[in-house]
mmCIF file of C-alpha atoms in Angstrom:
data_model
loop_
_atom_site.group_PDB
_atom_site.id
_atom_site.type_symbol
_atom_site.label_atom_id
_atom_site.label_comp_id
_atom_site.label_asym_id
_atom_site.label_seq_id
_atom_site.Cartn_x
_atom_site.Cartn_y
_atom_site.Cartn_z
ATOM 1 C CA MET A 19 74.835 98.747 133.616
ATOM 2 C CA ARG A 20 76.939 97.538 130.696
ATOM 3 C CA MET A 21 76.557 100.876 128.872
ATOM 4 C CA ARG A 22 77.569 102.695 132.038
ATOM 5 C CA LYS A 23 80.785 100.657 132.165
ATOM 6 C CA VAL A 24 81.525 101.440 128.507
ATOM 7 C CA LEU A 25 81.081 105.174 129.087
ATOM 8 C CA LEU A 26 83.253 105.046 132.193
ATOM 9 C CA ALA A 27 85.995 103.247 130.240
ATOM 10 C CA ALA A 28 85.765 105.885 127.521
ATOM 11 C CA LEU A 29 86.182 108.710 130.005
ATOM 12 C CA VAL A 30 89.209 106.996 131.533
ATOM 13 C CA ALA A 31 90.714 106.619 128.060
ATOM 14 C CA LEU A 32 90.102 110.290 127.332
ATOM 15 C CA CYS A 33 91.959 111.344 130.435
ATOM 16 C CA ALA A 34 94.778 108.868 129.845
ATOM 17 C CA THR A 35 95.365 109.627 126.156
ATOM 18 C CA GLY A 36 94.613 113.267 125.693
ATOM 19 C CA GLY A 37 94.123 115.118 128.936
ATOM 20 C CA LEU A 38 91.566 117.848 129.494
ATOM 21 C CA ALA A 39 92.665 119.857 126.451
ATOM 22 C CA TRP A 40 91.507 117.049 124.152
ATOM 23 C CA THR A 41 88.372 116.090 126.058
ATOM 24 C CA PHE A 42 85.473 115.320 123.734
ATOM 25 C CA GLY A 43 87.759 115.387 120.702
ATOM 26 C CA ARG A 44 88.448 119.098 120.430
ATOM 27 C CA LEU A 45 90.979 120.039 117.750
ATOM 28 C CA PRO A 46 93.570 122.829 118.020
ATOM 29 C CA PRO A 47 92.707 126.097 116.253
ATOM 30 C CA LEU A 48 93.759 126.590 112.630
ATOM 31 C CA ASP A 49 95.410 129.929 113.239
ATOM 32 C CA SER A 50 97.943 129.977 110.403
ATOM 33 C CA PRO A 51 97.124 130.093 106.678
ATOM 34 C CA ALA A 52 98.567 127.583 104.227
ATOM 35 C CA VAL A 53 101.941 128.582 102.808
ATOM 36 C CA PRO A 54 101.452 129.167 99.067
ATOM 37 C CA THR A 55 103.549 127.243 96.586
ATOM 38 C CA ALA A 56 106.203 129.407 94.965
ATOM 39 C CA ALA A 57 105.190 130.542 91.483
ATOM 40 C CA PHE A 58 106.772 128.680 88.586
ATOM 41 C CA GLU A 59 106.204 128.105 84.887
ATOM 42 C CA PRO A 60 104.886 124.545 84.496
ATOM 43 C CA ARG A 61 105.749 124.440 80.796
ATOM 44 C CA GLU A 62 109.439 124.889 81.627
ATOM 45 C CA THR A 63 109.624 121.731 83.747
ATOM 46 C CA ARG A 64 110.788 118.425 82.269
ATOM 47 C CA LEU A 65 107.201 117.195 82.166
ATOM 48 C CA GLY A 66 106.009 120.470 80.681
ATOM 49 C CA LYS A 67 108.489 120.366 77.836
ATOM 50 C CA VAL A 68 107.144 116.955 76.815
ATOM 51 C CA ILE A 69 103.446 117.487 77.546
ATOM 52 C CA ALA A 70 102.862 121.128 76.541
ATOM 53 C CA PRO A 71 103.336 120.552 72.786
ATOM 54 C CA MET A 72 100.829 117.684 72.885
ATOM 55 C CA ALA A 73 98.337 119.780 74.861
ATOM 56 C CA ASP A 74 98.778 122.693 72.437
ATOM 57 C CA ALA A 75 97.937 120.346 69.565
ATOM 58 C CA ASN A 76 94.726 119.287 71.363
ATOM 59 C CA PRO A 77 93.246 122.524 72.777
ATOM 60 C CA GLY A 78 90.497 122.054 75.337
ATOM 61 C CA LEU A 79 91.024 118.305 75.454
ATOM 62 C CA SER A 80 92.685 115.953 77.933
ATOM 63 C CA GLY A 81 94.999 113.083 77.154
ATOM 64 C CA LEU A 82 94.063 109.891 79.002
ATOM 65 C CA TYR A 83 96.063 106.713 79.519
ATOM 66 C CA LEU A 84 94.199 103.957 81.345
ATOM 67 C CA LEU A 85 96.072 102.257 84.178
ATOM 68 C CA ASP A 86 94.179 99.004 84.383
ATOM 69 C CA ASP A 87 97.211 96.968 85.472
ATOM 70 C CA ALA A 88 97.973 97.153 89.197
ATOM 71 C CA ARG A 89 101.746 97.219 88.817
ATOM 72 C CA GLU A 90 101.563 99.834 86.076
ATOM 73 C CA ALA A 91 99.516 101.960 88.465
ATOM 74 C CA PHE A 92 102.298 101.823 91.063
ATOM 75 C CA ALA A 93 104.973 102.478 88.443
ATOM 76 C CA ALA A 94 103.111 105.509 87.102
ATOM 77 C CA ARG A 95 103.066 107.135 90.525
ATOM 78 C CA ALA A 96 106.724 106.379 91.204
ATOM 79 C CA LEU A 97 107.729 107.692 87.774
ATOM 80 C CA LEU A 98 105.708 110.884 88.198
ATOM 81 C CA ALA A 99 107.448 111.484 91.522
ATOM 82 C CA GLN A 100 110.821 110.983 89.814
ATOM 83 C CA ALA A 101 109.884 113.297 86.943
ATOM 84 C CA ALA A 102 108.608 116.191 89.072
ATOM 85 C CA ASP A 103 110.777 119.301 89.139
ATOM 86 C CA ARG A 104 108.758 121.756 91.231
ATOM 87 C CA THR A 105 105.606 120.365 92.856
ATOM 88 C CA LEU A 106 103.889 117.153 93.913
ATOM 89 C CA ASP A 107 100.339 117.437 95.251
ATOM 90 C CA VAL A 108 99.156 114.080 96.591
ATOM 91 C CA ARG A 109 95.928 113.109 98.391
ATOM 92 C CA TYR A 110 94.414 109.762 99.357
ATOM 93 C CA TYR A 111 91.747 108.184 101.506
ATOM 94 C CA ILE A 112 93.898 105.164 102.426
ATOM 95 C CA TRP A 113 97.694 104.863 102.556
ATOM 96 C CA HIS A 114 99.011 101.636 104.037
ATOM 97 C CA ASN A 115 102.330 101.241 105.800
ATOM 98 C CA ASP A 116 103.306 98.241 103.649
ATOM 99 C CA ILE A 117 105.778 97.654 100.807
ATOM 100 C CA SER A 118 104.154 99.894 98.199
ATOM 101 C CA GLY A 119 103.121 102.527 100.746
ATOM 102 C CA THR A 120 106.632 102.713 102.209
ATOM 103 C CA LEU A 121 108.245 102.934 98.765
ATOM 104 C CA LEU A 122 105.901 105.702 97.637
ATOM 105 C CA PHE A 123 106.529 107.631 100.860
ATOM 106 C CA ASP A 124 110.219 107.386 100.008
ATOM 107 C CA ALA A 125 109.533 108.523 96.432
ATOM 108 C CA LEU A 126 108.007 111.699 97.883
ATOM 109 C CA ARG A 127 111.041 112.092 100.151
ATOM 110 C CA ALA A 128 113.444 111.650 97.222
ATOM 111 C CA ALA A 129 111.566 114.297 95.215
ATOM 112 C CA ALA A 130 111.733 116.677 98.181
ATOM 113 C CA ASP A 131 115.483 116.066 98.425
ATOM 114 C CA ARG A 132 115.728 117.420 94.850
ATOM 115 C CA GLY A 133 113.907 120.586 95.893
ATOM 116 C CA VAL A 134 110.372 119.594 94.873
ATOM 117 C CA HIS A 135 107.654 121.107 97.081
ATOM 118 C CA VAL A 136 105.602 118.111 98.229
ATOM 119 C CA ARG A 137 102.142 118.437 99.752
ATOM 120 C CA LEU A 138 100.508 115.284 101.113
ATOM 121 C CA LEU A 139 96.863 115.328 102.219
ATOM 122 C CA LEU A 140 95.474 112.148 103.775
ATOM 123 C CA ASP A 141 92.070 111.415 105.177
ATOM 124 C CA ASP A 142 92.712 110.623 108.826
ATOM 125 C CA ASN A 143 90.255 107.746 109.050
ATOM 126 C CA ASN A 144 92.820 105.163 107.940
ATOM 127 C CA THR A 145 96.121 106.535 109.258
ATOM 128 C CA SER A 146 96.237 104.497 112.457
ATOM 129 C CA GLY A 147 99.864 103.469 113.042
ATOM 130 C CA LEU A 148 101.202 106.011 110.527
ATOM 131 C CA ASP A 149 101.757 108.937 112.895
ATOM 132 C CA PRO A 150 105.562 108.456 113.217
ATOM 133 C CA MET A 151 105.984 108.233 109.419
ATOM 134 C CA LEU A 152 103.763 111.245 108.762
ATOM 135 C CA ALA A 153 105.683 113.275 111.339
ATOM 136 C CA ALA A 154 108.956 112.152 109.726
ATOM 137 C CA LEU A 155 107.779 113.275 106.284
ATOM 138 C CA ASP A 156 106.580 116.605 107.645
ATOM 139 C CA ALA A 157 109.985 117.157 109.270
ATOM 140 C CA HIS A 158 111.519 117.456 105.792
ATOM 141 C CA PRO A 159 111.851 121.165 104.889
ATOM 142 C CA ASN A 160 110.248 120.597 101.469
ATOM 143 C CA ILE A 161 107.308 118.429 102.601
ATOM 144 C CA GLU A 162 104.018 119.502 104.170
ATOM 145 C CA VAL A 163 101.579 116.915 105.492
ATOM 146 C CA ARG A 164 97.961 117.617 106.370
ATOM 147 C CA LEU A 165 95.183 115.375 107.671
ATOM 148 C CA PHE A 166 91.578 115.799 106.593
ATOM 149 C CA ASN A 167 89.088 115.904 109.477
ATOM 150 C CA PRO A 168 91.583 114.440 111.946
ATOM 151 C CA PHE A 169 91.109 112.554 115.178
ATOM 152 C CA ALA A 170 92.114 114.762 118.090
ATOM 153 C CA ILE A 171 92.485 111.637 120.218
ATOM 154 C CA ARG A 172 95.123 109.701 118.308
ATOM 155 C CA SER A 173 94.753 106.445 120.206
ATOM 156 C CA PRO A 174 92.497 104.614 120.676
ATOM 157 C CA ARG A 175 90.613 105.911 117.631
ATOM 158 C CA TRP A 176 87.290 104.440 118.715
ATOM 159 C CA VAL A 177 87.139 106.941 121.566
ATOM 160 C CA GLY A 178 86.978 109.750 119.019
ATOM 161 C CA TYR A 179 84.039 108.121 117.286
ATOM 162 C CA LEU A 180 82.333 107.660 120.619
ATOM 163 C CA VAL A 181 82.458 111.345 121.544
ATOM 164 C CA ASP A 182 82.450 113.041 118.114
ATOM 165 C CA PHE A 183 80.787 110.631 115.682
ATOM 166 C CA PHE A 184 78.947 113.115 113.459
ATOM 167 C CA ARG A 185 82.090 115.128 112.650
ATOM 168 C CA LEU A 186 84.382 112.137 112.257
ATOM 169 C CA ASN A 187 81.920 110.374 109.961
ATOM 170 C CA ARG A 188 82.597 113.024 107.276
ATOM 171 C CA ARG A 189 85.468 111.637 105.220
ATOM 172 C CA MET A 190 87.505 112.533 102.127
ATOM 173 C CA HIS A 191 87.633 109.757 99.532
ATOM 174 C CA ASN A 192 89.429 111.858 96.905
ATOM 175 C CA LYS A 193 92.528 110.399 95.272
ATOM 176 C CA SER A 194 94.954 112.311 93.052
ATOM 177 C CA PHE A 195 98.693 112.385 92.391
ATOM 178 C CA THR A 196 99.698 115.528 90.471
ATOM 179 C CA ALA A 197 103.173 116.558 89.299
ATOM 180 C CA ASP A 198 104.172 120.078 88.247
ATOM 181 C CA ASP A 199 100.566 120.892 87.306
ATOM 182 C CA GLN A 200 101.235 118.916 84.115
ATOM 183 C CA ALA A 201 100.176 115.329 84.770
ATOM 184 C CA THR A 202 97.871 113.695 87.292
ATOM 185 C CA ILE A 203 96.691 110.223 88.270
ATOM 186 C CA VAL A 204 93.062 110.003 89.345
ATOM 187 C CA GLY A 205 90.935 106.948 89.964
ATOM 188 C CA GLY A 206 89.818 104.242 92.310
ATOM 189 C CA ARG A 207 93.108 103.036 93.776
ATOM 190 C CA ASN A 208 94.259 103.959 97.240
ATOM 191 C CA VAL A 209 97.875 103.261 98.232
ATOM 192 C CA GLY A 210 98.555 99.747 99.479
ATOM 193 C CA ASP A 211 99.884 96.382 98.346
ATOM 194 C CA GLU A 212 96.422 95.008 97.563
ATOM 195 C CA TYR A 213 95.869 97.898 95.125
ATOM 196 C CA PHE A 214 99.211 97.536 93.324
ATOM 197 C CA GLY A 215 99.690 93.783 93.011
ATOM 198 C CA ALA A 216 102.430 93.702 95.627
ATOM 199 C CA THR A 217 100.915 90.917 97.710
ATOM 200 C CA THR A 218 99.646 87.421 97.049
ATOM 201 C CA GLY A 219 96.066 86.318 97.485
ATOM 202 C CA VAL A 220 94.389 89.755 97.464
ATOM 203 C CA LEU A 221 94.101 92.143 94.529
ATOM 204 C CA PHE A 222 91.469 94.868 94.318
ATOM 205 C CA ALA A 223 90.082 95.356 90.810
ATOM 206 C CA ASP A 224 90.442 99.111 90.364
ATOM 207 C CA LEU A 225 91.095 101.533 87.541
ATOM 208 C CA ASP A 226 93.171 104.708 87.383
ATOM 209 C CA VAL A 227 93.714 107.262 84.651
ATOM 210 C CA LEU A 228 96.971 109.068 83.929
ATOM 211 C CA ALA A 229 95.778 112.402 82.559
ATOM 212 C CA ILE A 230 97.454 115.345 80.867
ATOM 213 C CA GLY A 231 96.038 118.430 79.208
ATOM 214 C CA SER A 232 93.206 120.715 80.252
ATOM 215 C CA VAL A 233 91.768 118.654 83.119
ATOM 216 C CA VAL A 234 95.006 118.729 85.126
ATOM 217 C CA GLY A 235 94.419 122.341 86.082
ATOM 218 C CA GLU A 236 90.970 121.405 87.392
ATOM 219 C CA VAL A 237 92.460 118.662 89.553
ATOM 220 C CA SER A 238 95.089 121.069 90.873
ATOM 221 C CA ARG A 239 92.479 123.671 91.779
ATOM 222 C CA ASP A 240 90.381 121.043 93.515
ATOM 223 C CA PHE A 241 93.411 119.889 95.523
ATOM 224 C CA GLU A 242 93.903 123.511 96.580
ATOM 225 C CA ARG A 243 90.268 123.690 97.759
ATOM 226 C CA TYR A 244 90.811 120.698 100.025
ATOM 227 C CA TRP A 245 94.298 121.734 101.162
ATOM 228 C CA THR A 246 93.095 125.149 102.335
ATOM 229 C CA SER A 247 89.760 123.959 103.746
ATOM 230 C CA GLY A 248 88.868 124.253 107.390
ATOM 231 C CA SER A 249 89.138 120.472 107.752
ATOM 232 C CA ALA A 250 92.782 120.118 106.603
ATOM 233 C CA TYR A 251 95.078 120.225 109.652
ATOM 234 C CA PRO A 252 98.888 120.435 109.517
ATOM 235 C CA VAL A 253 100.268 117.391 111.302
ATOM 236 C CA ASP A 254 102.611 119.536 113.390
ATOM 237 C CA LYS A 255 99.493 120.713 115.248
ATOM 238 C CA LEU A 256 98.551 117.123 116.035
ATOM 239 C CA LEU A 257 101.743 115.073 116.328
ATOM 240 C CA PRO A 258 105.133 115.330 118.024
ATOM 241 C CA ALA A 259 108.030 116.311 115.776
ATOM 242 C CA GLY A 260 109.451 113.460 113.708
ATOM 243 C CA ASP A 261 112.841 112.401 112.401
ATOM 244 C CA ALA A 262 113.138 113.129 108.662
ATOM 245 C CA THR A 263 115.739 110.380 108.200
ATOM 246 C CA ALA A 264 113.203 107.722 109.197
ATOM 247 C CA VAL A 265 111.536 107.752 105.762
ATOM 248 C CA ALA A 266 114.579 106.590 103.787
ATOM 249 C CA ALA A 267 115.479 104.147 106.555
ATOM 250 C CA ALA A 268 112.029 102.536 106.337
ATOM 251 C CA ALA A 269 112.412 102.132 102.572
ATOM 252 C CA ARG A 270 115.830 100.512 102.982
ATOM 253 C CA ASP A 271 114.375 98.086 105.503
ATOM 254 C CA ALA A 272 111.469 97.287 103.186
ATOM 255 C CA LEU A 273 113.807 96.494 100.304
ATOM 256 C CA LYS A 274 115.611 93.931 102.437
ATOM 257 C CA GLN A 275 112.541 91.739 102.002
ATOM 258 C CA PRO A 276 112.860 89.341 99.051
ATOM 259 C CA ALA A 277 109.231 89.979 98.090
ATOM 260 C CA ALA A 278 109.851 93.735 97.902
ATOM 261 C CA ARG A 279 112.989 93.338 95.782
ATOM 262 C CA ALA A 280 111.195 90.955 93.418
ATOM 263 C CA TYR A 281 108.286 93.401 93.109
ATOM 264 C CA VAL A 282 110.531 96.352 92.275
ATOM 265 C CA ASN A 283 112.559 94.296 89.792
ATOM 266 C CA ALA A 284 109.391 93.166 88.019
ATOM 267 C CA ILE A 285 108.185 96.757 87.695
ATOM 268 C CA ASP A 286 111.556 97.985 86.423
ATOM 269 C CA ALA A 287 111.418 95.328 83.691
ATOM 270 C CA SER A 288 107.797 96.072 82.704
ATOM 271 C CA ALA A 289 106.672 97.241 79.279
ATOM 272 C CA PHE A 290 105.051 100.299 80.847
ATOM 273 C CA VAL A 291 108.344 101.539 82.278
ATOM 274 C CA ARG A 292 110.074 100.945 78.938
ATOM 275 C CA GLU A 293 107.366 102.905 77.121
ATOM 276 C CA TRP A 294 107.522 105.707 79.696
ATOM 277 C CA ASN A 295 111.289 105.975 79.418
ATOM 278 C CA GLY A 296 111.037 105.837 75.625
ATOM 279 C CA ARG A 297 108.277 108.486 75.618
ATOM 280 C CA SER A 298 106.126 106.158 73.562
ATOM 281 C CA LEU A 299 102.965 106.101 75.702
ATOM 282 C CA VAL A 300 100.036 107.158 73.501
ATOM 283 C CA PRO A 301 97.160 108.932 75.309
ATOM 284 C CA ALA A 302 93.612 109.101 73.986
ATOM 285 C CA TRP A 303 92.478 112.722 73.655
ATOM 286 C CA ALA A 304 88.911 113.580 74.652
ATOM 287 C CA PRO A 305 86.798 116.300 76.269
ATOM 288 C CA VAL A 306 86.740 115.622 80.025
ATOM 289 C CA ARG A 307 85.200 117.184 83.112
ATOM 290 C CA MET A 308 86.193 116.553 86.700
ATOM 291 C CA VAL A 309 83.657 115.636 89.380
ATOM 292 C CA SER A 310 84.424 116.300 93.053
ATOM 293 C CA ASP A 311 82.400 116.996 96.151
ATOM 294 C CA ASP A 312 82.737 120.128 98.285
ATOM 295 C CA PRO A 313 85.369 120.005 101.067
ATOM 296 C CA ALA A 314 82.915 121.972 103.203
ATOM 297 C CA LYS A 315 81.296 118.590 103.882
ATOM 298 C CA GLY A 316 84.035 118.064 106.472
ATOM 299 C CA LEU A 317 82.585 120.961 108.454
ATOM 300 C CA GLY A 318 79.015 119.850 107.866
ATOM 301 C CA VAL A 319 78.209 122.999 105.858
ATOM 302 C CA ALA A 320 78.134 121.721 102.250
ATOM 303 C CA PRO A 321 74.994 122.923 100.407
ATOM 304 C CA PRO A 322 72.237 120.267 100.276
ATOM 305 C CA ASP A 323 72.234 120.312 96.472
ATOM 306 C CA ASP A 324 75.982 119.607 96.355
ATOM 307 C CA SER A 325 75.564 115.876 96.818
ATOM 308 C CA PRO A 326 78.745 113.841 97.369
ATOM 309 C CA ASN A 327 80.090 112.101 94.298
ATOM 310 C CA GLY A 328 82.601 109.915 96.098
ATOM 311 C CA PRO A 329 86.167 109.853 94.786
ATOM 312 C CA ASP A 330 87.344 112.418 92.286
ATOM 313 C CA ALA A 331 86.408 111.239 88.831
ATOM 314 C CA LEU A 332 87.157 112.171 85.252
ATOM 315 C CA ILE A 333 84.055 111.886 83.127
ATOM 316 C CA PRO A 334 84.046 112.135 79.325
ATOM 317 C CA GLY A 335 81.953 115.101 78.306
ATOM 318 C CA PRO A 336 82.114 118.789 77.507
ATOM 319 C CA PRO A 337 84.979 120.594 79.263
ATOM 320 C CA SER A 338 83.767 122.485 82.317
#
């Protein structure tokens, strides 16, 4: 009897939140191909002019700078967004709507205002409450937002799991932040205050790597695999149109908080930012290969021998 009541409640929720078109979690068709990024010469960007000579001096190798400090990890992402001239390709499993998440959303918006083509791919498992912000970002003419293996029923999310568990249990844990195909950040951190030392009491012990050199192209190609996969849905197929001005407004509101201002001031005064601005960061050069699972897992068609490796990883070893 209790199970019957649960199922009845679920059916009522389906009708109330999605109507017949969304019954049982059906997604809209992907009937339009991804718009390709305009061709450009990465070596002619500001990042390229600094990085290309170093990469040329270390053929086949990748330069690695460990981001073991939480605040440095946030600063590195913000600085890459500021340094980008042509492209930002960003993907994460979790992106919180908190101080650091709001400020990084605004960093993407600011880059797009300069003409940078921004592509943001988020796993949809942890985007609850973010729909208005994602729609606002996507409303910017230079920003595209896609969701990996999205929930057709946006709220309540548990209804989607009830009617489509096996599909929705296939998630994307990949994390990368790549600028101008010249520099990328890959590692364990998602986007949120507990990952970047922006909150008290909770700090996740994670590690990122800022990488340049040969492996960056591998990360870019892997992003493209996920971006164009059959599980990556443009948000304009899932969400109502948003207001592009809402992104900057949210950042202004966030910075009215004393804790947010103190956090930003501390980062601006950090040794990492001084070294970045002085171009004195020293990477360690090594052979590296990238490990990533197949995006076909989202459709349940990944080959059995292509076992998931979790988040994207850079592993020292022979270049692949």
